[in-house]
Short mmCIF file of C-alpha atoms in Angstrom, two decimals:
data_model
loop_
_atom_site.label_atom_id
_atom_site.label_comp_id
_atom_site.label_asym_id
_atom_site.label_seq_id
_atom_site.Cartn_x
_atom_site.Cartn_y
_atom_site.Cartn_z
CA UNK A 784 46.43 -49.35 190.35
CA UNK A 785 42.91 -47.92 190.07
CA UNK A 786 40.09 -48.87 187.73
CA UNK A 787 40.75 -45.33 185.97
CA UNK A 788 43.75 -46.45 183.80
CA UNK A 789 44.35 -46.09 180.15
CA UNK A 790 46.68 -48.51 178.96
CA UNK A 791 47.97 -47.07 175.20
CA UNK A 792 49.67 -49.68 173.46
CA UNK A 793 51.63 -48.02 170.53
CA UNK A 794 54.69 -48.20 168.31
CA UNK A 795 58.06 -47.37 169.17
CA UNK A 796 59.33 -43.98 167.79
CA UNK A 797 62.31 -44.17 169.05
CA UNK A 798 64.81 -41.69 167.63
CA UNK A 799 62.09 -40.46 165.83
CA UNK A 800 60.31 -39.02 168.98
CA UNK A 801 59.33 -36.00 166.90
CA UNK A 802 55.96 -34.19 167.94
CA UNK A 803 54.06 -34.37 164.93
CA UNK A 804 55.01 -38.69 165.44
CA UNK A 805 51.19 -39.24 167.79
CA UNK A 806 51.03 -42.74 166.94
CA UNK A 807 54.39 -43.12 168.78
CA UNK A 808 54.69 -44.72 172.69
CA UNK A 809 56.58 -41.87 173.60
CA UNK A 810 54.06 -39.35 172.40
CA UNK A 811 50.89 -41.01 173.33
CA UNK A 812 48.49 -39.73 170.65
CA UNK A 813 49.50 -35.95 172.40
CA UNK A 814 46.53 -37.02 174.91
CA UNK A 815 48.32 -37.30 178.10
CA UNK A 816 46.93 -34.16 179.74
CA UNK A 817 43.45 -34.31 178.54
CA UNK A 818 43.38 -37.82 180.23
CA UNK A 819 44.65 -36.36 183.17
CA UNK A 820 42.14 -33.57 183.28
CA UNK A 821 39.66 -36.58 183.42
CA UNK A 822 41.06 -38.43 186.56
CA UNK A 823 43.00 -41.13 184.33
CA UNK A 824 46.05 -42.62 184.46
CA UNK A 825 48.36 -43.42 181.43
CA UNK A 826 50.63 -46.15 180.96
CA UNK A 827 52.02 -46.02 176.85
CA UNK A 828 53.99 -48.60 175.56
CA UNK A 829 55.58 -50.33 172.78
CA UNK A 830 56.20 -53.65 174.79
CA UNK A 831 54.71 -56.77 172.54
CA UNK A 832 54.79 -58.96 175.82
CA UNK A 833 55.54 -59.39 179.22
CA UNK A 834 55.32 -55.43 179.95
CA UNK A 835 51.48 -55.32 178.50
CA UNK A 836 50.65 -58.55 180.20
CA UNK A 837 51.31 -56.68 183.42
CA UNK A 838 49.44 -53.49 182.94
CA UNK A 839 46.28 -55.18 181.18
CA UNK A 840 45.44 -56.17 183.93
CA UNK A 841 43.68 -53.34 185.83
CA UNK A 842 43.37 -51.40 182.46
CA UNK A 843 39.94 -49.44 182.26
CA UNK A 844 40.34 -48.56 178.63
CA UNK A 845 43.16 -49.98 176.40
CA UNK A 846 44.13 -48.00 172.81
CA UNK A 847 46.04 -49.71 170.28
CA UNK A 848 47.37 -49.45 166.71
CA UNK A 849 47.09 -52.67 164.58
CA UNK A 850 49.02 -55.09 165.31
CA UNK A 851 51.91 -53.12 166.23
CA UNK A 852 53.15 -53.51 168.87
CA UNK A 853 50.63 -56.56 170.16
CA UNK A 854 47.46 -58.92 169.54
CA UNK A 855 44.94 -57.92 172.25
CA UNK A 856 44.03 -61.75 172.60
CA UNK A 857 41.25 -63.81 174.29
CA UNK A 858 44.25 -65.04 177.15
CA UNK A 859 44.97 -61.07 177.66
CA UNK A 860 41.36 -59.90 177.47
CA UNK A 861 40.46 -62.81 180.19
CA UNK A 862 42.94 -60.96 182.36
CA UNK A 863 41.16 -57.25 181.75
CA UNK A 864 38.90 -57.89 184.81
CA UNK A 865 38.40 -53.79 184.97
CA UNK A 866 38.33 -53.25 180.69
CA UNK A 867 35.29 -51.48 179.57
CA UNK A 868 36.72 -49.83 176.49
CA UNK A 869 39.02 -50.74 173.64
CA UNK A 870 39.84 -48.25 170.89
CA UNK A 871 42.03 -48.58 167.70
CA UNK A 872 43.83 -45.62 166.97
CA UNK A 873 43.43 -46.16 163.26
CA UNK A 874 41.15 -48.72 161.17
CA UNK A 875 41.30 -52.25 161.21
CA UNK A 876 40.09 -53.88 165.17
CA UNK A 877 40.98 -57.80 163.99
CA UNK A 878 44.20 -57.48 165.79
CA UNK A 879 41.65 -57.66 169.07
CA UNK A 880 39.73 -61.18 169.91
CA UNK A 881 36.57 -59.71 168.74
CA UNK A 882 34.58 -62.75 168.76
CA UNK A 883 35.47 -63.74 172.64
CA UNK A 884 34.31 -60.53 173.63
CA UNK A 885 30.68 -61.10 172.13
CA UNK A 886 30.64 -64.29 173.05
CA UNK A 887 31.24 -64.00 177.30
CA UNK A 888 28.72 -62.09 178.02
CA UNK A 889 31.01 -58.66 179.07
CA UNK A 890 30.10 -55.45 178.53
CA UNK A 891 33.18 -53.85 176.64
CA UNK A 892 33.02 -52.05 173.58
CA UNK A 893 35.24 -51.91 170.58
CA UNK A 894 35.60 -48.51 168.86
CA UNK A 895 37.85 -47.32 165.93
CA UNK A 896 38.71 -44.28 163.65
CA UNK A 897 36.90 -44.96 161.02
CA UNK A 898 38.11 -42.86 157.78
CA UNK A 899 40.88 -41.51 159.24
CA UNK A 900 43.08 -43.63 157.00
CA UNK A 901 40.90 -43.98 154.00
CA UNK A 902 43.24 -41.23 151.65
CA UNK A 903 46.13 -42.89 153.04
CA UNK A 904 45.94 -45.95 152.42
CA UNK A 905 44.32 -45.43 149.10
CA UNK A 906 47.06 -43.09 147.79
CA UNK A 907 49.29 -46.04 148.92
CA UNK A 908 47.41 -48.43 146.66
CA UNK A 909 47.81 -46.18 143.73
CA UNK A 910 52.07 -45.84 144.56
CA UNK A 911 52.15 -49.43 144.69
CA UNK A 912 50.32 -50.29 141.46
CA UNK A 913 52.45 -47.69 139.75
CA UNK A 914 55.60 -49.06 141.23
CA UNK A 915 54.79 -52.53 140.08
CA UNK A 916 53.09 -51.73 136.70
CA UNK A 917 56.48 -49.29 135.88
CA UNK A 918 58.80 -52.01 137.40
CA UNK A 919 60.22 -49.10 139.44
CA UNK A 920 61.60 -51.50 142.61
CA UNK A 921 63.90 -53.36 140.48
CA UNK A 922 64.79 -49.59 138.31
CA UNK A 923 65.68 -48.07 141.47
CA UNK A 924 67.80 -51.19 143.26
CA UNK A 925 69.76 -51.28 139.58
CA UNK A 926 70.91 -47.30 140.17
CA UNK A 927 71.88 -47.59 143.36
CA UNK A 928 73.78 -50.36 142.32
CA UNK A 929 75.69 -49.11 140.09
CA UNK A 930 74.03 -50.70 136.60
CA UNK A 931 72.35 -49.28 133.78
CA UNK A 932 70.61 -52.16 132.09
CA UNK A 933 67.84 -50.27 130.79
CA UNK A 934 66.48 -53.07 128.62
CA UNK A 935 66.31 -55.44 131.71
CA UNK A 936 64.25 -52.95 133.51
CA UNK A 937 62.14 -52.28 130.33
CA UNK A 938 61.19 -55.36 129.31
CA UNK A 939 58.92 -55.81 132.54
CA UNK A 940 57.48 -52.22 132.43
CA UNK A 941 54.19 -51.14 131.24
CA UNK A 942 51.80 -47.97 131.36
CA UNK A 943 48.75 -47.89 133.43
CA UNK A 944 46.79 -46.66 130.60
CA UNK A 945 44.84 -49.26 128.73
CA UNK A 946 44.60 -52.06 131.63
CA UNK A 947 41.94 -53.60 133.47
CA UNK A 948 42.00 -52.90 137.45
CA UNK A 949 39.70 -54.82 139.49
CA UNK A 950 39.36 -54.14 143.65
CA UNK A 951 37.89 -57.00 145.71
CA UNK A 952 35.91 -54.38 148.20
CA UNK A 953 34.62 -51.21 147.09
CA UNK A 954 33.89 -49.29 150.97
CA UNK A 955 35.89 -46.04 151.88
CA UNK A 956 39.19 -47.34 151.19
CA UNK A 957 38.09 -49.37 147.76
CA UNK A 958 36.33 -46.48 146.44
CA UNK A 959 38.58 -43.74 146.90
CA UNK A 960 40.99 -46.42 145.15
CA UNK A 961 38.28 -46.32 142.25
CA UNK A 962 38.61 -42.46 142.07
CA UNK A 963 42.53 -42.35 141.81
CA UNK A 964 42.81 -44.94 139.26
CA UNK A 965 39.98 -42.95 136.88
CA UNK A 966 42.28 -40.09 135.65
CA UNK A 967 44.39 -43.10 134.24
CA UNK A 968 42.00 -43.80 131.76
CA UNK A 969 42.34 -47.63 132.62
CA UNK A 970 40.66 -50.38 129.67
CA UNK A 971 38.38 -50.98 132.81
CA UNK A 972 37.44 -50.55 136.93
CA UNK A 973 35.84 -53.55 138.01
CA UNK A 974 34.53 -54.06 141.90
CA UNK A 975 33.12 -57.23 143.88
CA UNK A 976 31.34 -56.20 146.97
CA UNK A 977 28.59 -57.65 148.87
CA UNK A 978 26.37 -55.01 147.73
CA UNK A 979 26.57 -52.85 144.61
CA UNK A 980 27.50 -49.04 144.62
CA UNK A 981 25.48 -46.52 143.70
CA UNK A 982 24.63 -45.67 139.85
CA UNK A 983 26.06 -42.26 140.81
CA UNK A 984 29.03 -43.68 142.20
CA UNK A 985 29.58 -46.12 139.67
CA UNK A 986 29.27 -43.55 136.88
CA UNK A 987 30.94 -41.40 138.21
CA UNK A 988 34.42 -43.67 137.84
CA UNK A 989 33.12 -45.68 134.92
CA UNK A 990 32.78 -48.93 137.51
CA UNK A 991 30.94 -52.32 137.14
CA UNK A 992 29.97 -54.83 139.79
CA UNK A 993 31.16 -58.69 138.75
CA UNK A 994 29.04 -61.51 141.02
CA UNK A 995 31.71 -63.51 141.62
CA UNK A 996 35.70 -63.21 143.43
CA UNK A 997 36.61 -65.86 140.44
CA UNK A 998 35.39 -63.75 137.43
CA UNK A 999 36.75 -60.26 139.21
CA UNK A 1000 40.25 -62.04 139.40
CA UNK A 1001 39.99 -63.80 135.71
CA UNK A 1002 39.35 -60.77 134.07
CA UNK A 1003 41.64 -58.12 135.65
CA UNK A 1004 45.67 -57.32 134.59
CA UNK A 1005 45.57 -55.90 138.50
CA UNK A 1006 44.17 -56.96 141.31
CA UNK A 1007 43.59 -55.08 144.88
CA UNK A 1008 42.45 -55.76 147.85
CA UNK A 1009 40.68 -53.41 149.93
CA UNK A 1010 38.50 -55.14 152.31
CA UNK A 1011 38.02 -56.25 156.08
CA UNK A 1012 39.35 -59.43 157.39
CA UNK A 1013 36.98 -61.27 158.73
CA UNK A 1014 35.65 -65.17 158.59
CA UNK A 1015 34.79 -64.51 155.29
CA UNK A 1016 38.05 -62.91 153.80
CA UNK A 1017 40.00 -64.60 155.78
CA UNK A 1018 42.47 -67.53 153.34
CA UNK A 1019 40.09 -65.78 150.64
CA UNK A 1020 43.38 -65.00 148.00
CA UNK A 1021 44.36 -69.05 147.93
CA UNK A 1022 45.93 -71.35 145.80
CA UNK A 1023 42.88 -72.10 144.20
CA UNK A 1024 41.86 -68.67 143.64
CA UNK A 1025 45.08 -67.88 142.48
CA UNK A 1026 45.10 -70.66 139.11
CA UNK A 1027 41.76 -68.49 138.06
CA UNK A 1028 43.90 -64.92 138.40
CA UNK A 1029 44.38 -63.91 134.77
CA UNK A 1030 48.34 -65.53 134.01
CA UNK A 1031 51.02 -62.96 134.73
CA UNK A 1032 48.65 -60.26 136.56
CA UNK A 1033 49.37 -58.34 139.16
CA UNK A 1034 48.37 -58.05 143.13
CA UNK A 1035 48.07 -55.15 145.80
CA UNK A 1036 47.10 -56.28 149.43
CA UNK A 1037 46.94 -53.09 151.91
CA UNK A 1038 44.18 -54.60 153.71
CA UNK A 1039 45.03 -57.33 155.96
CA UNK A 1040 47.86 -59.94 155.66
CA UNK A 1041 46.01 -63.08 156.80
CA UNK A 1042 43.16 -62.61 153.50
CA UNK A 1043 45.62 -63.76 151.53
CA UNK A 1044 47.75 -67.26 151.18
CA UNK A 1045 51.60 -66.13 152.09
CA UNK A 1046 53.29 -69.13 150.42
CA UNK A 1047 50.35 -69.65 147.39
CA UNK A 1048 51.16 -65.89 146.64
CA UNK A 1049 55.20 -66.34 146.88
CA UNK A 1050 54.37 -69.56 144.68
CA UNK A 1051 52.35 -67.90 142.18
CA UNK A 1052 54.90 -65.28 141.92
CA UNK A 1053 57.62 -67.88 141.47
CA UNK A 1054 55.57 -69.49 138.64
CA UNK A 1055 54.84 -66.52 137.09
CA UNK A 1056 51.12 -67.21 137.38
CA UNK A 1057 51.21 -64.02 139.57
CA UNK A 1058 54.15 -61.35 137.75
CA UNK A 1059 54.54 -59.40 140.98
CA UNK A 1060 52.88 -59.00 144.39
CA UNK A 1061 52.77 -55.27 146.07
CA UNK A 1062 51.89 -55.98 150.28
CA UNK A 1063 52.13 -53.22 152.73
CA UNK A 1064 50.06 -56.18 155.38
CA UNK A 1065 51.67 -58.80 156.56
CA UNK A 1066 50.10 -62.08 159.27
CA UNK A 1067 51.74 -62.46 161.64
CA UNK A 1068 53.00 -59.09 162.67
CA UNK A 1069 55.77 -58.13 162.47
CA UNK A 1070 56.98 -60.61 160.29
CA UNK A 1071 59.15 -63.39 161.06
CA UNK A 1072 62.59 -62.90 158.48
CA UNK A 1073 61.93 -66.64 157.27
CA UNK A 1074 58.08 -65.16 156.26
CA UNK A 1075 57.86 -66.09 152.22
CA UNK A 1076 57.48 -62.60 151.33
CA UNK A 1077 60.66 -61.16 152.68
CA UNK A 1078 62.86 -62.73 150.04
CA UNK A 1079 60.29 -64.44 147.39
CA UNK A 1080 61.10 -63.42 143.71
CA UNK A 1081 59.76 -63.30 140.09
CA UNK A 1082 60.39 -65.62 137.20
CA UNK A 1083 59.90 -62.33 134.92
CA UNK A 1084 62.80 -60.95 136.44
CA UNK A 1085 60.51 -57.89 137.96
CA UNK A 1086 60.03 -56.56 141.06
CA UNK A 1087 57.84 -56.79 143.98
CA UNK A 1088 56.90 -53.94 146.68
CA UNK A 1089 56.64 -54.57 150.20
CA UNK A 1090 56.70 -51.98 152.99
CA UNK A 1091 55.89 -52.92 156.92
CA UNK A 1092 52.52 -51.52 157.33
CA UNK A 1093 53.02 -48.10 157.03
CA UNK A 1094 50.17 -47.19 154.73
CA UNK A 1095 47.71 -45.67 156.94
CA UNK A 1096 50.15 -44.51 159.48
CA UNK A 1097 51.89 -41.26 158.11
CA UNK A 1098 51.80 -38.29 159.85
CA UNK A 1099 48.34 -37.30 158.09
CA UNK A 1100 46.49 -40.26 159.36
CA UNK A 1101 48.29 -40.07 162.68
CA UNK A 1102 46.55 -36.49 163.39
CA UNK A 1103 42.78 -37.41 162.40
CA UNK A 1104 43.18 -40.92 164.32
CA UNK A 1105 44.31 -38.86 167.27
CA UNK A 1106 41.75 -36.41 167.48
CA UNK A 1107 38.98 -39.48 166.27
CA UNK A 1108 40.55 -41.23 169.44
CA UNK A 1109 40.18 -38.10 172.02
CA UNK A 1110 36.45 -37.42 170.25
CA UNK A 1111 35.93 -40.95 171.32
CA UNK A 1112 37.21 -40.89 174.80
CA UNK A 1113 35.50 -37.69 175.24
CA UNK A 1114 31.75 -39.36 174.63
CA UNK A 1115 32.68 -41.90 176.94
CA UNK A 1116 34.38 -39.66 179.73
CA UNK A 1117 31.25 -37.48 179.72
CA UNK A 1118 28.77 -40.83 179.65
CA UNK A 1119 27.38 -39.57 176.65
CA UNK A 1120 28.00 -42.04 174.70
CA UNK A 1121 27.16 -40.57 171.31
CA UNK A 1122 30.14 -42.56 169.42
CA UNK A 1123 30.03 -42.15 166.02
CA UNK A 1124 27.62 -45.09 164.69
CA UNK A 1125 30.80 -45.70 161.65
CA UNK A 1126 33.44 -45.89 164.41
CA UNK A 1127 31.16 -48.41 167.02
CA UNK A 1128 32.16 -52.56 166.04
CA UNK A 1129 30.84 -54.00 169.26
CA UNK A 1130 28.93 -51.73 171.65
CA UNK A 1131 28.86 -53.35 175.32
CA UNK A 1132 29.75 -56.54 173.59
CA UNK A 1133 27.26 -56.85 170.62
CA UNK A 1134 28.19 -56.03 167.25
CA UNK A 1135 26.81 -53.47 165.46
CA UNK A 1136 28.95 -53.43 162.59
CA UNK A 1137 27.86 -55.17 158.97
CA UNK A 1138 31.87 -55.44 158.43
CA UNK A 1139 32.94 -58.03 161.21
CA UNK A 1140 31.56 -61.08 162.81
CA UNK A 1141 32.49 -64.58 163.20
CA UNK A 1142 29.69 -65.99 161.10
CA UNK A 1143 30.02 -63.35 158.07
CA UNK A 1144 30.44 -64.72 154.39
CA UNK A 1145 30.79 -61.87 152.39
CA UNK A 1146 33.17 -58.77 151.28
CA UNK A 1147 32.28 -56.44 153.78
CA UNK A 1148 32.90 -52.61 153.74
CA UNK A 1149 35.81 -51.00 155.05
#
């Protein structure tokens, strides 16, 4: 095949091939003509193996959602003799061997949709620390089943109202967590972020800035984490971490799976150190069914909330990622260039982006 194909590496839709579905293989982020009108070809798939490994090959440009379907991995990069552009349709590139690609010397850039999932995902955040706080998991699985044991679901549900929230990462995603969680009239919105926010934007959700990871966690009845993964996140939610959380607190994680410790958070969850876990991430992914957080549960008897990475992937998000992914496309079709500087993470192999690299420490923005 020529040097002019797109390789679009989505997830299955299935029975679910509705039109409106654009993150789907089958409907190819609706792009299919307009990549024809520009002399490309299209191959779209939902293959995790064999079937990419075969069309990476003499891919051009390769688009991909996180994770799902596949990795886009130093072994399948090294195989891309043709690739000069890789795009995530959605936010989050760390599914894609970043570091190799600065590191050999090739010019291929890294794009993504930057914002496109920010309300998304942050609404998601919200529904999962309401689901936890109200023990609404464990409500709902008691119905359907049949019970009624209102004091057994009551005696592990609180109110919002009156606690301390804390988010490890305060970019798009963290703050627009900040804003939702306002109107609750919490006791307290703490952040940690490698630099502060604004005074506006601080007072403007009542926020302070803690120094440290350790006295953010110590201090907070719930935790979330909304925040890149990167060297410096990456193992960051250990076992250590995890004796300093304030006992019987609570943790969100709709950022990435690897930042935190799967069997330290399943432990502290066991122990009671942690009283429930909400993840919508998950490393690897999709998860293996023997992964510790497909089955782990509470010695408070409540509930946790895990969903498959869905967050930033509803039919809201799918429509701005698409049209973020054609906008991109369309500055590189024309030779333009003039890529949004939020949306760039390595441009003709460098990065350009404060929020990954292999030798970065800090929280970055997100």
């Amino acid at each position: 095949m020529s040097a002019g194909k797109v390789l679009a590496i989505l997830f299955k839709g299935g029975e679910y091939n509705v039109p409106k579905l654009l993150g789907s293989a089958e409907n190819a982020l609706g792009i299919q003509k307009f990549l024809a009108d520009n002399g490309r070809s299209l191959y779209s798939t939902s293959d995790k193996g064999v079937e990419i490994d075969e069309h990476i090959k003499d891919a051009e440009i390769i688009i991909s959602t996180p994770f799902n379907p596949a990795y886009i991995s130093k072994e399948r990069l090294e195989s891309a003799k043709n690739l000069k552009l890789l795009i995530t349709a959605g936010v989050g590139s760390d599914h894609i061997d970043l570091d190799y690609i600065n590191k050999s010397g090739r010019k291929i850039s890294v794009l993504e949709v930057t914002g496109s999932n920010t309300t998304s995902v942050a609404e998601h955040v919200l529904l999962t620390i309401l689901a936890l706080v109200k023990n609404f998991i464990p409500a709902h699985e008691d119905a359907i089943a049949g019970g009624w044991n209102i004091a057994k679901i009551s005696r592990d549900a609180y109110d919002l109202e009156g606690k301390t929230v804390a988010t490890i990462g305060a970019g798009r995603i963290g703050y627009k967590v900040l804003e939702r969680l306002y109107p609750f009239k919490p006791k307290e919105l703490l952040y940690y972020d490698y630099q502060p926010l604004s005074k506006e934007l601080e007072s403007k959700v009542n926020a302070r800035r803690v120094d440290t990871v350790e006295e953010l966690v110590s201090q907070a009845d719930i935790v979330t984490i909304n925040a890149p993964l990167h060297a410096g996140t990456k193992g960051l939610v250990n076992k250590e971490l995890l004796s300093k959380f304030k006992p019987g607190s609570l943790l969100v994680n709709t950022a990435r799976g690897a930042i935190c410790d799967a069997q330290a958070v399943a432990d502290a969850v066991k122990s009671g150190q942690l009283r429930g876990y909400g993840g919508d991430v998950w490393y690897p992914q999709p998860a293996p069914l023997d992964h510790p957080w497909r089955n782990f549960t509470n010695k408070y008897g409540g509930g946790n909330a895990m969903t498959p990475h869905v967050s930033g992937s509803n039919l809201d998000a799918q429509a701005r990622y698409s049209e973020g992914v054609k906008n991109i496309l369309t500055s590189y079709f024309t030779g333009k260039l003039d890529y949004r500087p939020q949306d760039v993470i390595l441009l003709d192999g460098e990065y350009v982006t404060k929020s990954y690299g292999a030798d970065k420490k800090v929280v970055g923005l997100k």
